[in-house]
Amino acid sequence: MFELKIDRGEIYCSVQLYKKSDEVFDFFSNANNLEILTPSFLKFKILSELPEKIKLNDKIDYRLSLRNIPIKWRSEITAWEPHNRFVDEQVLGPYRKWVHEHLFVDNEEGCLAIDKVKYQVWFGFIVDKLFVKKELERIFSFRSKKLIDLFN
């Protein structure tokens, strides 16, 4: 079961997983697992040398392709609270702003994995409505289904 809402530069996506937050967070702390959670149509490739485990202030460079346009992206980990939450922010990339908070909330069934993103696109509302929002829906739907496959 997952919930996805995208509206006015904000994304809220939650998925119930049947594992506790410590196990799910450990999966996310390995940057190589980003490729597992990214749909193949993005042609996602990590370019940086990665640490064994992500930590505060780490920067990750990668390349992806949107509508056959190659894009370089750099994210920085700006908050790191093991087993509870972390935040990655775009330093370089296609958005004017991209702040992605990952939350892991234990409950009776396991944990609720929550993505909250605040983003701004270049050229505003029309570009977001016509192109970006649809792509983000595809990406976060894929990600949620993949998490369900991995942890349920």
Short mmCIF file of the C-alpha atoms (twelve columns), coordinates in Angstrom:
data_MODEL
# 
_entry.id   MODEL 
# 
loop_
_atom_site.group_PDB 
_atom_site.id 
_atom_site.type_symbol 
_atom_site.label_atom_id 
_atom_site.label_alt_id 
_atom_site.label_comp_id 
_atom_site.label_asym_id 
_atom_site.label_seq_id 
_atom_site.Cartn_x 
_atom_site.Cartn_y 
_atom_site.Cartn_z 
_atom_site.pdbx_PDB_model_num 
ATOM 1   C CA . MET A 1   0.000  0.000  0.000   1 
ATOM 2   C CA . PHE A 2   1.316  3.407  -0.898  1 
ATOM 3   C CA . GLU A 3   0.082  6.976  -1.144  1 
ATOM 4   C CA . LEU A 4   1.390  9.568  -3.586  1 
ATOM 5   C CA . LYS A 5   0.480  13.258 -3.824  1 
ATOM 6   C CA . ILE A 6   2.237  15.807 -5.996  1 
ATOM 7   C CA . ASP A 7   1.015  19.374 -5.919  1 
ATOM 8   C CA . ARG A 8   2.537  22.850 -6.274  1 
ATOM 9   C CA . GLY A 9   6.157  21.887 -5.932  1 
ATOM 10  C CA . GLU A 10  5.673  19.344 -3.165  1 
ATOM 11  C CA . ILE A 11  5.732  15.581 -3.219  1 
ATOM 12  C CA . TYR A 12  4.404  13.351 -0.470  1 
ATOM 13  C CA . CYS A 13  4.852  9.631  -0.911  1 
ATOM 14  C CA . SER A 14  4.414  6.998  1.794   1 
ATOM 15  C CA . VAL A 15  4.663  3.234  1.658   1 
ATOM 16  C CA . GLN A 16  4.045  0.695  4.414   1 
ATOM 17  C CA . LEU A 17  6.912  -1.775 4.704   1 
ATOM 18  C CA . TYR A 18  6.938  -4.930 6.821   1 
ATOM 19  C CA . LYS A 19  10.460 -4.403 8.119   1 
ATOM 20  C CA . LYS A 20  11.547 -2.083 10.920  1 
ATOM 21  C CA . SER A 21  13.229 1.249  10.273  1 
ATOM 22  C CA . ASP A 22  16.741 0.055  11.182  1 
ATOM 23  C CA . GLU A 23  16.744 -2.490 8.329   1 
ATOM 24  C CA . VAL A 24  15.140 -0.118 5.812   1 
ATOM 25  C CA . PHE A 25  17.453 2.754  6.759   1 
ATOM 26  C CA . ASP A 26  20.491 0.487  6.334   1 
ATOM 27  C CA . PHE A 27  19.352 -0.222 2.786   1 
ATOM 28  C CA . PHE A 28  19.114 3.522  2.059   1 
ATOM 29  C CA . SER A 29  22.506 4.219  3.627   1 
ATOM 30  C CA . ASN A 30  24.157 2.320  0.781   1 
ATOM 31  C CA . ALA A 31  24.222 4.770  -2.158  1 
ATOM 32  C CA . ASN A 32  24.546 1.899  -4.642  1 
ATOM 33  C CA . ASN A 33  20.931 1.037  -3.840  1 
ATOM 34  C CA . LEU A 34  19.843 4.285  -5.505  1 
ATOM 35  C CA . GLU A 35  20.134 2.477  -8.823  1 
ATOM 36  C CA . ILE A 36  17.742 -0.237 -7.612  1 
ATOM 37  C CA . LEU A 37  15.119 2.388  -6.713  1 
ATOM 38  C CA . THR A 38  15.409 4.327  -9.979  1 
ATOM 39  C CA . PRO A 39  13.432 3.311  -13.079 1 
ATOM 40  C CA . SER A 40  15.525 2.181  -16.034 1 
ATOM 41  C CA . PHE A 41  14.071 4.822  -18.379 1 
ATOM 42  C CA . LEU A 42  16.142 7.423  -16.475 1 
ATOM 43  C CA . LYS A 43  19.412 5.645  -17.381 1 
ATOM 44  C CA . PHE A 44  20.696 6.466  -13.892 1 
ATOM 45  C CA . LYS A 45  24.434 6.083  -13.283 1 
ATOM 46  C CA . ILE A 46  26.427 7.027  -10.179 1 
ATOM 47  C CA . LEU A 47  29.634 8.860  -11.101 1 
ATOM 48  C CA . SER A 48  31.203 9.420  -7.657  1 
ATOM 49  C CA . GLU A 49  33.440 7.173  -5.657  1 
ATOM 50  C CA . LEU A 50  31.080 6.087  -2.898  1 
ATOM 51  C CA . PRO A 51  31.745 5.497  0.777   1 
ATOM 52  C CA . GLU A 52  30.676 2.171  2.254   1 
ATOM 53  C CA . LYS A 53  27.877 4.001  4.090   1 
ATOM 54  C CA . ILE A 54  26.462 7.460  3.399   1 
ATOM 55  C CA . LYS A 55  26.959 10.104 6.083   1 
ATOM 56  C CA . LEU A 56  26.317 13.786 6.719   1 
ATOM 57  C CA . ASN A 57  27.822 16.174 4.134   1 
ATOM 58  C CA . ASP A 58  28.540 13.428 1.576   1 
ATOM 59  C CA . LYS A 59  28.142 14.543 -2.009  1 
ATOM 60  C CA . ILE A 60  27.003 12.139 -4.697  1 
ATOM 61  C CA . ASP A 61  27.404 12.834 -8.412  1 
ATOM 62  C CA . TYR A 62  25.338 10.971 -10.938 1 
ATOM 63  C CA . ARG A 63  24.041 11.156 -14.455 1 
ATOM 64  C CA . LEU A 64  20.569 10.458 -15.747 1 
ATOM 65  C CA . SER A 65  18.584 11.041 -18.874 1 
ATOM 66  C CA . LEU A 66  15.186 12.716 -19.072 1 
ATOM 67  C CA . ARG A 67  13.473 12.501 -22.441 1 
ATOM 68  C CA . ASN A 68  16.858 11.584 -23.933 1 
ATOM 69  C CA . ILE A 69  18.474 14.723 -22.515 1 
ATOM 70  C CA . PRO A 70  21.559 13.828 -20.444 1 
ATOM 71  C CA . ILE A 71  21.613 15.533 -17.051 1 
ATOM 72  C CA . LYS A 72  24.322 15.691 -14.408 1 
ATOM 73  C CA . TRP A 73  23.146 15.930 -10.822 1 
ATOM 74  C CA . ARG A 74  24.974 16.413 -7.536  1 
ATOM 75  C CA . SER A 75  23.267 15.826 -4.210  1 
ATOM 76  C CA . GLU A 76  24.532 16.619 -0.735  1 
ATOM 77  C CA . ILE A 77  23.385 14.869 2.424   1 
ATOM 78  C CA . THR A 78  22.332 17.782 4.639   1 
ATOM 79  C CA . ALA A 79  20.704 15.829 7.488   1 
ATOM 80  C CA . TRP A 80  21.559 12.340 8.725   1 
ATOM 81  C CA . GLU A 81  19.703 10.761 11.647  1 
ATOM 82  C CA . PRO A 82  20.233 6.976  11.440  1 
ATOM 83  C CA . HIS A 83  17.070 4.883  11.457  1 
ATOM 84  C CA . ASN A 84  14.848 8.006  11.507  1 
ATOM 85  C CA . ARG A 85  15.502 10.379 8.613   1 
ATOM 86  C CA . PHE A 86  17.930 11.916 6.165   1 
ATOM 87  C CA . VAL A 87  17.808 14.767 3.677   1 
ATOM 88  C CA . ASP A 88  19.488 15.099 0.311   1 
ATOM 89  C CA . GLU A 89  19.551 18.418 -1.507  1 
ATOM 90  C CA . GLN A 90  20.375 19.112 -5.113  1 
ATOM 91  C CA . VAL A 91  23.583 21.130 -5.390  1 
ATOM 92  C CA . LEU A 92  23.753 20.889 -9.182  1 
ATOM 93  C CA . GLY A 93  21.014 19.616 -11.457 1 
ATOM 94  C CA . PRO A 94  17.835 20.242 -13.415 1 
ATOM 95  C CA . TYR A 95  15.741 21.868 -10.690 1 
ATOM 96  C CA . ARG A 96  15.874 25.380 -9.285  1 
ATOM 97  C CA . LYS A 97  15.376 23.684 -5.921  1 
ATOM 98  C CA . TRP A 98  15.180 20.049 -4.797  1 
ATOM 99  C CA . VAL A 99  15.107 19.124 -1.105  1 
ATOM 100 C CA . HIS A 100 14.243 15.479 -0.463  1 
ATOM 101 C CA . GLU A 101 13.518 14.304 3.084   1 
ATOM 102 C CA . HIS A 102 13.347 10.556 3.737   1 
ATOM 103 C CA . LEU A 103 11.515 9.549  6.940   1 
ATOM 104 C CA . PHE A 104 11.239 6.100  8.519   1 
ATOM 105 C CA . VAL A 105 8.529  5.745  11.162  1 
ATOM 106 C CA . ASP A 106 8.184  2.436  13.014  1 
ATOM 107 C CA . ASN A 107 4.688  1.091  13.613  1 
ATOM 108 C CA . GLU A 108 3.070  -2.233 14.539  1 
ATOM 109 C CA . GLU A 109 3.436  -3.614 11.009  1 
ATOM 110 C CA . GLY A 110 7.054  -2.545 10.401  1 
ATOM 111 C CA . CYS A 111 7.733  0.988  9.267   1 
ATOM 112 C CA . LEU A 112 6.230  3.677  7.131   1 
ATOM 113 C CA . ALA A 113 8.784  4.983  4.615   1 
ATOM 114 C CA . ILE A 114 7.919  8.564  3.702   1 
ATOM 115 C CA . ASP A 115 9.389  10.809 1.017   1 
ATOM 116 C CA . LYS A 116 8.775  14.546 1.262   1 
ATOM 117 C CA . VAL A 117 10.182 16.695 -1.516  1 
ATOM 118 C CA . LYS A 118 10.049 20.425 -2.032  1 
ATOM 119 C CA . TYR A 119 11.038 21.382 -5.538  1 
ATOM 120 C CA . GLN A 120 10.967 24.282 -7.969  1 
ATOM 121 C CA . VAL A 121 11.356 23.977 -11.714 1 
ATOM 122 C CA . TRP A 122 12.779 26.432 -14.181 1 
ATOM 123 C CA . PHE A 123 10.116 28.326 -16.119 1 
ATOM 124 C CA . GLY A 124 7.480  27.698 -13.450 1 
ATOM 125 C CA . PHE A 125 4.035  26.219 -13.243 1 
ATOM 126 C CA . ILE A 126 3.439  25.365 -16.913 1 
ATOM 127 C CA . VAL A 127 6.612  23.260 -17.255 1 
ATOM 128 C CA . ASP A 128 5.801  21.523 -13.985 1 
ATOM 129 C CA . LYS A 129 2.220  20.772 -15.010 1 
ATOM 130 C CA . LEU A 130 2.983  19.663 -18.586 1 
ATOM 131 C CA . PHE A 131 6.171  17.649 -18.053 1 
ATOM 132 C CA . VAL A 132 7.704  17.399 -14.608 1 
ATOM 133 C CA . LYS A 133 4.743  16.279 -12.511 1 
ATOM 134 C CA . LYS A 134 3.992  13.309 -14.791 1 
ATOM 135 C CA . GLU A 135 7.614  12.156 -14.705 1 
ATOM 136 C CA . LEU A 136 7.746  12.480 -10.924 1 
ATOM 137 C CA . GLU A 137 4.568  10.406 -10.599 1 
ATOM 138 C CA . ARG A 138 6.176  7.644  -12.687 1 
ATOM 139 C CA . ILE A 139 9.420  7.789  -10.709 1 
ATOM 140 C CA . PHE A 140 7.862  7.738  -7.233  1 
ATOM 141 C CA . SER A 141 5.323  5.060  -8.200  1 
ATOM 142 C CA . PHE A 142 8.165  2.866  -9.431  1 
ATOM 143 C CA . ARG A 143 10.171 3.550  -6.274  1 
ATOM 144 C CA . SER A 144 7.243  2.651  -3.993  1 
ATOM 145 C CA . LYS A 145 6.522  -0.590 -5.830  1 
ATOM 146 C CA . LYS A 146 10.206 -1.524 -5.728  1 
ATOM 147 C CA . LEU A 147 10.348 -0.906 -1.963  1 
ATOM 148 C CA . ILE A 148 7.268  -3.107 -1.516  1 
ATOM 149 C CA . ASP A 149 8.938  -5.864 -3.566  1 
ATOM 150 C CA . LEU A 150 12.142 -5.594 -1.518  1 
ATOM 151 C CA . PHE A 151 10.701 -5.362 1.986   1 
ATOM 152 C CA . ASN A 152 7.311  -7.069 1.882   1 
# 
